[in-house]
Amino acid sequence: MESTDIDLLNKQFAAPGRATFRTGPGGFPILTLANAHGTLEITTYGGHVLSYRPAGQKPTLFISRESTYIPGKPIRGGIPVCWPWFGPSADDPALPMHGFARLMFWSVDAVAAGADQSEVRLGLRDDERTRKFWPHAFELALHVVLGKNLAVELTTRNTGTGPFVLTEALHTYFAVGDIGRVAIEGLEQTPYFDSLTRLPMPAEKAPIAIRSEVDRVYVDTADDCLIRDAALDRRIRVAKRGSRASVVWNPWIEKSKRMPDFGDDEYHGMVCIEAANARDDAIVLAPGQSHTLAQILSVGAGADA
Ligand code: BG6
């Protein structure tokens, strides 16, 4: 059901105390899921996870205080769904950066709210709006499972008569206590494409420390990343499936100032680690085929454990 009618959504899907829709900023419908393991908020605009908080922990995701909530503009923070292209469109640079899925209202297809596990399924299908951006027939499904960890799965199915090429990302913004005291492990042995210089770079052979603008596509890796956050004394494991590209991004000082929907000082408190299919890892889907990209987040106390 594609709907911005909160009463209808609650009538069909709500479970008191565990799954409730409300109207959020900009009138966007927001579903809150709560269970023994934590809480999560997701809006039907963009199929966008806005917040995730494991029980007893601080928020896992960053969301900018300057974010807009306006149809046609992306939300800054949480987990944007970049689809069906990552970055600028290869066909037409005038098309929206990171595709159109994050700019549309999705349908709510199912909500299941248990004491230990909560799930929501949102969907987006081709119609006259999507065909203005992309001429293909598709079904896109986002399945979010809140349990001991958070699993976000994005499945694309080609429902048309010809093949299409897909690039995509779950563009997750992690909240960190102080970017200067964060180490990202897991990509030490992986070469990357530097999106700032447009040059391929060799593996760094060391955990990533962010001390300036970083915008990288790590290539040919299926490995987990681990964010060690000394200031918050916690670690976040970022696992993935269906992806051989990982993007790491922090805008640092100058780019933060250029982004109108991002506070000038907010780069201190975030880093994006994205499960992607991008560059050489573009996916070709024949008619009837599907592909699932997933990211699984697990949060633990102690930066060094
Ligand atoms: C990252 C890109 O994935 O997304 C960056 O690598 C980009 O180049 C960033 O700046 C944010 O993109 P947007 O469109 O959400 O501002």
PDB file of C-alpha atoms in Angstrom, residues 79-297:
ATOM      1  CA  ILE A  79      20.619   5.011   5.461  1.00  0.00           C
ATOM      2  CA  PRO A  80      19.901   6.547   2.049  1.00  0.00           C
ATOM      3  CA  VAL A  81      19.097   3.997  -0.670  1.00  0.00           C
ATOM      4  CA  CYS A  82      21.187   4.945  -3.708  1.00  0.00           C
ATOM      5  CA  TRP A  83      19.522   3.201  -6.648  1.00  0.00           C
ATOM      6  CA  PRO A  84      19.540   2.397  -9.650  1.00  0.00           C
ATOM      7  CA  TRP A  85      22.800   4.245 -10.024  1.00  0.00           C
ATOM      8  CA  PHE A  86      25.497   5.178  -7.566  1.00  0.00           C
ATOM      9  CA  GLY A  87      26.979   8.686  -7.904  1.00  0.00           C
ATOM     10  CA  PRO A  88      26.109  10.667 -11.004  1.00  0.00           C
ATOM     11  CA  SER A  89      24.141   8.907 -13.760  1.00  0.00           C
ATOM     12  CA  ALA A  90      26.444   7.498 -16.475  1.00  0.00           C
ATOM     13  CA  ASP A  91      23.765   8.312 -19.087  1.00  0.00           C
ATOM     14  CA  ASP A  92      22.873  11.868 -18.139  1.00  0.00           C
ATOM     15  CA  PRO A  93      24.716  13.923 -15.485  1.00  0.00           C
ATOM     16  CA  ALA A  94      21.618  16.118 -15.116  1.00  0.00           C
ATOM     17  CA  LEU A  95      19.737  13.203 -13.521  1.00  0.00           C
ATOM     18  CA  PRO A  96      19.668  13.069  -9.697  1.00  0.00           C
ATOM     19  CA  MET A  97      22.907  12.081  -7.936  1.00  0.00           C
ATOM     20  CA  HIS A  98      22.652   8.527  -6.493  1.00  0.00           C
ATOM     21  CA  GLY A  99      19.455   7.734  -8.432  1.00  0.00           C
ATOM     22  CA  PHE A 100      15.791   8.382  -7.742  1.00  0.00           C
ATOM     23  CA  ALA A 101      14.767   5.728  -5.202  1.00  0.00           C
ATOM     24  CA  ARG A 102      15.698   8.040  -2.313  1.00  0.00           C
ATOM     25  CA  LEU A 103      13.420  10.738  -3.751  1.00  0.00           C
ATOM     26  CA  MET A 104      10.162   8.765  -3.914  1.00  0.00           C
ATOM     27  CA  PHE A 105       7.532   7.471  -1.551  1.00  0.00           C
ATOM     28  CA  TRP A 106       7.636   3.675  -1.262  1.00  0.00           C
ATOM     29  CA  SER A 107       4.755   1.355  -0.459  1.00  0.00           C
ATOM     30  CA  VAL A 108       4.456  -0.409   2.879  1.00  0.00           C
ATOM     31  CA  ASP A 109       4.109  -4.099   2.045  1.00  0.00           C
ATOM     32  CA  ALA A 110       4.378  -5.776   5.470  1.00  0.00           C
ATOM     33  CA  VAL A 111       5.156  -5.092   9.117  1.00  0.00           C
ATOM     34  CA  ALA A 112       5.794  -7.848  11.690  1.00  0.00           C
ATOM     35  CA  ALA A 113       6.413  -6.831  15.285  1.00  0.00           C
ATOM     36  CA  GLY A 114       7.565  -9.475  17.762  1.00  0.00           C
ATOM     37  CA  ALA A 115       9.122  -9.072  21.198  1.00  0.00           C
ATOM     38  CA  ASP A 116      12.556 -10.137  19.900  1.00  0.00           C
ATOM     39  CA  GLN A 117      12.411  -9.365  16.201  1.00  0.00           C
ATOM     40  CA  SER A 118      10.657  -6.698  14.160  1.00  0.00           C
ATOM     41  CA  GLU A 119      10.505  -6.447  10.392  1.00  0.00           C
ATOM     42  CA  VAL A 120       9.243  -4.095   7.753  1.00  0.00           C
ATOM     43  CA  ARG A 121       9.045  -4.546   3.994  1.00  0.00           C
ATOM     44  CA  LEU A 122       8.806  -1.518   1.751  1.00  0.00           C
ATOM     45  CA  GLY A 123       8.556  -1.575  -2.027  1.00  0.00           C
ATOM     46  CA  LEU A 124       8.988   0.550  -5.132  1.00  0.00           C
ATOM     47  CA  ARG A 125       7.809  -0.470  -8.596  1.00  0.00           C
ATOM     48  CA  ASP A 126       8.216   1.212 -11.959  1.00  0.00           C
ATOM     49  CA  ASP A 127       5.530   3.629 -13.028  1.00  0.00           C
ATOM     50  CA  GLU A 128       5.310   6.798 -15.110  1.00  0.00           C
ATOM     51  CA  ARG A 129       7.347   8.722 -12.459  1.00  0.00           C
ATOM     52  CA  THR A 130      10.259   6.263 -12.431  1.00  0.00           C
ATOM     53  CA  ARG A 131      10.259   5.865 -16.216  1.00  0.00           C
ATOM     54  CA  LYS A 132      11.017   9.599 -16.542  1.00  0.00           C
ATOM     55  CA  PHE A 133      14.384   8.812 -14.917  1.00  0.00           C
ATOM     56  CA  TRP A 134      15.010   5.252 -16.079  1.00  0.00           C
ATOM     57  CA  PRO A 135      13.199   3.323 -18.820  1.00  0.00           C
ATOM     58  CA  HIS A 136      13.178  -0.096 -17.141  1.00  0.00           C
ATOM     59  CA  ALA A 137      10.545  -2.276 -15.435  1.00  0.00           C
ATOM     60  CA  PHE A 138      11.517  -3.359 -11.928  1.00  0.00           C
ATOM     61  CA  GLU A 139      10.462  -4.335  -8.446  1.00  0.00           C
ATOM     62  CA  LEU A 140      12.581  -3.028  -5.604  1.00  0.00           C
ATOM     63  CA  ALA A 141      12.073  -4.378  -2.083  1.00  0.00           C
ATOM     64  CA  LEU A 142      13.642  -3.170   1.144  1.00  0.00           C
ATOM     65  CA  HIS A 143      13.501  -5.643   4.019  1.00  0.00           C
ATOM     66  CA  VAL A 144      14.641  -4.285   7.383  1.00  0.00           C
ATOM     67  CA  VAL A 145      15.011  -6.663  10.325  1.00  0.00           C
ATOM     68  CA  LEU A 146      15.579  -5.329  13.830  1.00  0.00           C
ATOM     69  CA  GLY A 147      16.845  -8.117  16.091  1.00  0.00           C
ATOM     70  CA  LYS A 148      20.145  -8.653  17.922  1.00  0.00           C
ATOM     71  CA  ASN A 149      21.606  -6.689  15.019  1.00  0.00           C
ATOM     72  CA  LEU A 150      20.128  -4.612  12.227  1.00  0.00           C
ATOM     73  CA  ALA A 151      19.865  -6.185   8.778  1.00  0.00           C
ATOM     74  CA  VAL A 152      18.917  -4.105   5.749  1.00  0.00           C
ATOM     75  CA  GLU A 153      18.341  -5.980   2.491  1.00  0.00           C
ATOM     76  CA  LEU A 154      17.636  -4.355  -0.846  1.00  0.00           C
ATOM     77  CA  THR A 155      16.392  -6.685  -3.583  1.00  0.00           C
ATOM     78  CA  THR A 156      16.069  -5.620  -7.199  1.00  0.00           C
ATOM     79  CA  ARG A 157      14.085  -7.716  -9.663  1.00  0.00           C
ATOM     80  CA  ASN A 158      14.045  -7.126 -13.379  1.00  0.00           C
ATOM     81  CA  THR A 159      10.371  -7.417 -14.387  1.00  0.00           C
ATOM     82  CA  GLY A 160      10.959  -6.176 -17.942  1.00  0.00           C
ATOM     83  CA  THR A 161      11.828  -7.829 -21.239  1.00  0.00           C
ATOM     84  CA  GLY A 162      15.452  -6.707 -21.616  1.00  0.00           C
ATOM     85  CA  PRO A 163      18.534  -6.645 -19.377  1.00  0.00           C
ATOM     86  CA  PHE A 164      19.576  -3.613 -17.322  1.00  0.00           C
ATOM     87  CA  VAL A 165      22.716  -2.477 -15.548  1.00  0.00           C
ATOM     88  CA  LEU A 166      22.479  -1.537 -11.896  1.00  0.00           C
ATOM     89  CA  THR A 167      24.802   0.314  -9.535  1.00  0.00           C
ATOM     90  CA  GLU A 168      23.623   0.998  -5.992  1.00  0.00           C
ATOM     91  CA  ALA A 169      24.560   1.542  -2.352  1.00  0.00           C
ATOM     92  CA  LEU A 170      23.228   1.419   1.164  1.00  0.00           C
ATOM     93  CA  HIS A 171      24.821   4.768   2.011  1.00  0.00           C
ATOM     94  CA  THR A 172      24.939   4.364   5.794  1.00  0.00           C
ATOM     95  CA  TYR A 173      25.910   7.382   7.936  1.00  0.00           C
ATOM     96  CA  PHE A 174      27.438   6.168  11.225  1.00  0.00           C
ATOM     97  CA  ALA A 175      27.480   8.425  14.279  1.00  0.00           C
ATOM     98  CA  VAL A 176      30.940   8.631  15.889  1.00  0.00           C
ATOM     99  CA  GLY A 177      32.111  10.464  19.008  1.00  0.00           C
ATOM    100  CA  ASP A 178      35.113  12.173  17.406  1.00  0.00           C
ATOM    101  CA  ILE A 179      36.297  11.340  13.885  1.00  0.00           C
ATOM    102  CA  GLY A 180      39.882  12.051  14.999  1.00  0.00           C
ATOM    103  CA  ARG A 181      39.658   9.071  17.385  1.00  0.00           C
ATOM    104  CA  VAL A 182      38.114   6.576  14.964  1.00  0.00           C
ATOM    105  CA  ALA A 183      39.895   3.687  13.246  1.00  0.00           C
ATOM    106  CA  ILE A 184      38.207   1.714  10.478  1.00  0.00           C
ATOM    107  CA  GLU A 185      39.477  -1.830  10.044  1.00  0.00           C
ATOM    108  CA  GLY A 186      38.798  -4.367   7.321  1.00  0.00           C
ATOM    109  CA  LEU A 187      40.086  -2.634   4.213  1.00  0.00           C
ATOM    110  CA  GLU A 188      43.822  -2.695   4.971  1.00  0.00           C
ATOM    111  CA  GLN A 189      44.601  -5.055   2.085  1.00  0.00           C
ATOM    112  CA  THR A 190      42.140  -3.564  -0.418  1.00  0.00           C
ATOM    113  CA  PRO A 191      43.065  -1.169  -3.249  1.00  0.00           C
ATOM    114  CA  TYR A 192      40.661   1.702  -3.843  1.00  0.00           C
ATOM    115  CA  PHE A 193      39.547   4.281  -6.377  1.00  0.00           C
ATOM    116  CA  ASP A 194      40.022   7.765  -4.981  1.00  0.00           C
ATOM    117  CA  SER A 195      36.938   9.744  -6.057  1.00  0.00           C
ATOM    118  CA  LEU A 196      38.705  13.029  -5.182  1.00  0.00           C
ATOM    119  CA  THR A 197      41.737  12.569  -7.458  1.00  0.00           C
ATOM    120  CA  ARG A 198      40.026  10.084  -9.829  1.00  0.00           C
ATOM    121  CA  LEU A 199      43.050   7.790  -9.411  1.00  0.00           C
ATOM    122  CA  PRO A 200      43.304   4.107  -8.505  1.00  0.00           C
ATOM    123  CA  MET A 201      45.312   3.677  -5.303  1.00  0.00           C
ATOM    124  CA  PRO A 202      47.093   0.691  -3.764  1.00  0.00           C
ATOM    125  CA  ALA A 203      46.057  -0.845  -0.434  1.00  0.00           C
ATOM    126  CA  GLU A 204      47.118   1.313   2.536  1.00  0.00           C
ATOM    127  CA  LYS A 205      48.189  -1.668   4.695  1.00  0.00           C
ATOM    128  CA  ALA A 206      46.816   0.081   7.788  1.00  0.00           C
ATOM    129  CA  PRO A 207      43.411   0.827   9.352  1.00  0.00           C
ATOM    130  CA  ILE A 208      41.779   3.949   7.921  1.00  0.00           C
ATOM    131  CA  ALA A 209      42.276   7.131   9.961  1.00  0.00           C
ATOM    132  CA  ILE A 210      40.335  10.135   8.645  1.00  0.00           C
ATOM    133  CA  ARG A 211      42.285  13.400   8.853  1.00  0.00           C
ATOM    134  CA  SER A 212      41.050  15.145   5.683  1.00  0.00           C
ATOM    135  CA  GLU A 213      38.281  14.719   3.109  1.00  0.00           C
ATOM    136  CA  VAL A 214      37.912  11.034   2.201  1.00  0.00           C
ATOM    137  CA  ASP A 215      35.850   9.783  -0.719  1.00  0.00           C
ATOM    138  CA  ARG A 216      36.880   6.269  -1.766  1.00  0.00           C
ATOM    139  CA  VAL A 217      35.437   3.230  -3.505  1.00  0.00           C
ATOM    140  CA  TYR A 218      37.245   0.126  -2.234  1.00  0.00           C
ATOM    141  CA  VAL A 219      37.135  -2.444  -5.010  1.00  0.00           C
ATOM    142  CA  ASP A 220      36.666  -6.186  -5.059  1.00  0.00           C
ATOM    143  CA  THR A 221      36.021  -6.666  -1.364  1.00  0.00           C
ATOM    144  CA  ALA A 222      33.301  -8.600   0.415  1.00  0.00           C
ATOM    145  CA  ASP A 223      34.921  -8.118   3.822  1.00  0.00           C
ATOM    146  CA  ASP A 224      33.357  -6.722   6.993  1.00  0.00           C
ATOM    147  CA  CYS A 225      34.479  -3.335   8.306  1.00  0.00           C
ATOM    148  CA  LEU A 226      34.913  -2.550  11.972  1.00  0.00           C
ATOM    149  CA  ILE A 227      34.538   1.005  13.284  1.00  0.00           C
ATOM    150  CA  ARG A 228      36.530   1.436  16.487  1.00  0.00           C
ATOM    151  CA  ASP A 229      35.246   4.591  18.172  1.00  0.00           C
ATOM    152  CA  ALA A 230      37.460   5.560  21.114  1.00  0.00           C
ATOM    153  CA  ALA A 231      35.418   8.646  22.108  1.00  0.00           C
ATOM    154  CA  LEU A 232      32.164   6.667  22.465  1.00  0.00           C
ATOM    155  CA  ASP A 233      34.054   3.551  23.573  1.00  0.00           C
ATOM    156  CA  ARG A 234      32.151   1.328  21.190  1.00  0.00           C
ATOM    157  CA  ARG A 235      32.644  -0.625  18.007  1.00  0.00           C
ATOM    158  CA  ILE A 236      30.327  -1.225  15.095  1.00  0.00           C
ATOM    159  CA  ARG A 237      30.739  -4.217  12.804  1.00  0.00           C
ATOM    160  CA  VAL A 238      29.534  -3.493   9.285  1.00  0.00           C
ATOM    161  CA  ALA A 239      28.986  -6.731   7.375  1.00  0.00           C
ATOM    162  CA  LYS A 240      27.509  -7.064   3.928  1.00  0.00           C
ATOM    163  CA  ARG A 241      26.230  -9.460   1.264  1.00  0.00           C
ATOM    164  CA  GLY A 242      25.846  -9.152  -2.498  1.00  0.00           C
ATOM    165  CA  SER A 243      28.484  -6.429  -2.701  1.00  0.00           C
ATOM    166  CA  ARG A 244      32.100  -6.288  -3.838  1.00  0.00           C
ATOM    167  CA  ALA A 245      32.535  -2.517  -3.394  1.00  0.00           C
ATOM    168  CA  SER A 246      32.714  -0.561  -0.137  1.00  0.00           C
ATOM    169  CA  VAL A 247      32.561   3.232  -0.060  1.00  0.00           C
ATOM    170  CA  VAL A 248      34.115   5.310   2.716  1.00  0.00           C
ATOM    171  CA  TRP A 249      33.196   8.994   2.881  1.00  0.00           C
ATOM    172  CA  ASN A 250      33.737  11.966   5.164  1.00  0.00           C
ATOM    173  CA  PRO A 251      33.326  15.473   3.681  1.00  0.00           C
ATOM    174  CA  TRP A 252      35.718  17.158   6.144  1.00  0.00           C
ATOM    175  CA  ILE A 253      35.819  20.958   6.463  1.00  0.00           C
ATOM    176  CA  GLU A 254      35.451  22.609   3.045  1.00  0.00           C
ATOM    177  CA  LYS A 255      32.887  20.219   1.588  1.00  0.00           C
ATOM    178  CA  SER A 256      30.846  20.421   4.803  1.00  0.00           C
ATOM    179  CA  LYS A 257      30.651  24.183   4.291  1.00  0.00           C
ATOM    180  CA  ARG A 258      29.523  23.700   0.681  1.00  0.00           C
ATOM    181  CA  MET A 259      26.680  21.322   1.602  1.00  0.00           C
ATOM    182  CA  PRO A 260      23.590  23.360   2.551  1.00  0.00           C
ATOM    183  CA  ASP A 261      21.923  20.431   4.328  1.00  0.00           C
ATOM    184  CA  PHE A 262      24.905  19.581   6.550  1.00  0.00           C
ATOM    185  CA  GLY A 263      26.262  21.543   9.541  1.00  0.00           C
ATOM    186  CA  ASP A 264      29.752  23.002   9.080  1.00  0.00           C
ATOM    187  CA  ASP A 265      31.069  21.121  12.130  1.00  0.00           C
ATOM    188  CA  GLU A 266      29.123  17.873  11.694  1.00  0.00           C
ATOM    189  CA  TYR A 267      31.937  16.044   9.887  1.00  0.00           C
ATOM    190  CA  HIS A 268      33.437  15.463  13.380  1.00  0.00           C
ATOM    191  CA  GLY A 269      30.535  13.207  14.313  1.00  0.00           C
ATOM    192  CA  MET A 270      30.002  10.924  11.311  1.00  0.00           C
ATOM    193  CA  VAL A 271      31.503   8.599   8.760  1.00  0.00           C
ATOM    194  CA  CYS A 272      29.795   6.820   5.873  1.00  0.00           C
ATOM    195  CA  ILE A 273      30.609   3.182   5.200  1.00  0.00           C
ATOM    196  CA  GLU A 274      28.530   2.014   2.297  1.00  0.00           C
ATOM    197  CA  ALA A 275      27.801  -1.466   0.975  1.00  0.00           C
ATOM    198  CA  ALA A 276      27.799  -0.904  -2.762  1.00  0.00           C
ATOM    199  CA  ASN A 277      27.714  -2.351  -6.220  1.00  0.00           C
ATOM    200  CA  ALA A 278      29.701   0.295  -8.050  1.00  0.00           C
ATOM    201  CA  ARG A 279      32.446   0.774 -10.654  1.00  0.00           C
ATOM    202  CA  ASP A 280      33.620  -2.724 -11.766  1.00  0.00           C
ATOM    203  CA  ASP A 281      30.996  -4.276  -9.506  1.00  0.00           C
ATOM    204  CA  ALA A 282      28.006  -3.089 -11.579  1.00  0.00           C
ATOM    205  CA  ILE A 283      25.261  -5.726 -11.677  1.00  0.00           C
ATOM    206  CA  VAL A 284      23.647  -6.837 -14.940  1.00  0.00           C
ATOM    207  CA  LEU A 285      20.178  -8.283 -14.462  1.00  0.00           C
ATOM    208  CA  ALA A 286      18.489 -10.294 -17.205  1.00  0.00           C
ATOM    209  CA  PRO A 287      14.659 -10.359 -17.356  1.00  0.00           C
ATOM    210  CA  GLY A 288      13.295 -12.240 -14.337  1.00  0.00           C
ATOM    211  CA  GLN A 289      16.600 -12.122 -12.440  1.00  0.00           C
ATOM    212  CA  SER A 290      17.042 -10.519  -9.044  1.00  0.00           C
ATOM    213  CA  HIS A 291      19.928  -9.348  -6.896  1.00  0.00           C
ATOM    214  CA  THR A 292      20.096  -8.641  -3.157  1.00  0.00           C
ATOM    215  CA  LEU A 293      22.458  -6.138  -1.567  1.00  0.00           C
ATOM    216  CA  ALA A 294      22.538  -6.314   2.243  1.00  0.00           C
ATOM    217  CA  GLN A 295      24.244  -4.591   5.137  1.00  0.00           C
ATOM    218  CA  ILE A 296      24.238  -5.961   8.686  1.00  0.00           C
ATOM    219  CA  LEU A 297      25.178  -3.707  11.614  1.00  0.00           C
TER     220      LEU A 297
END
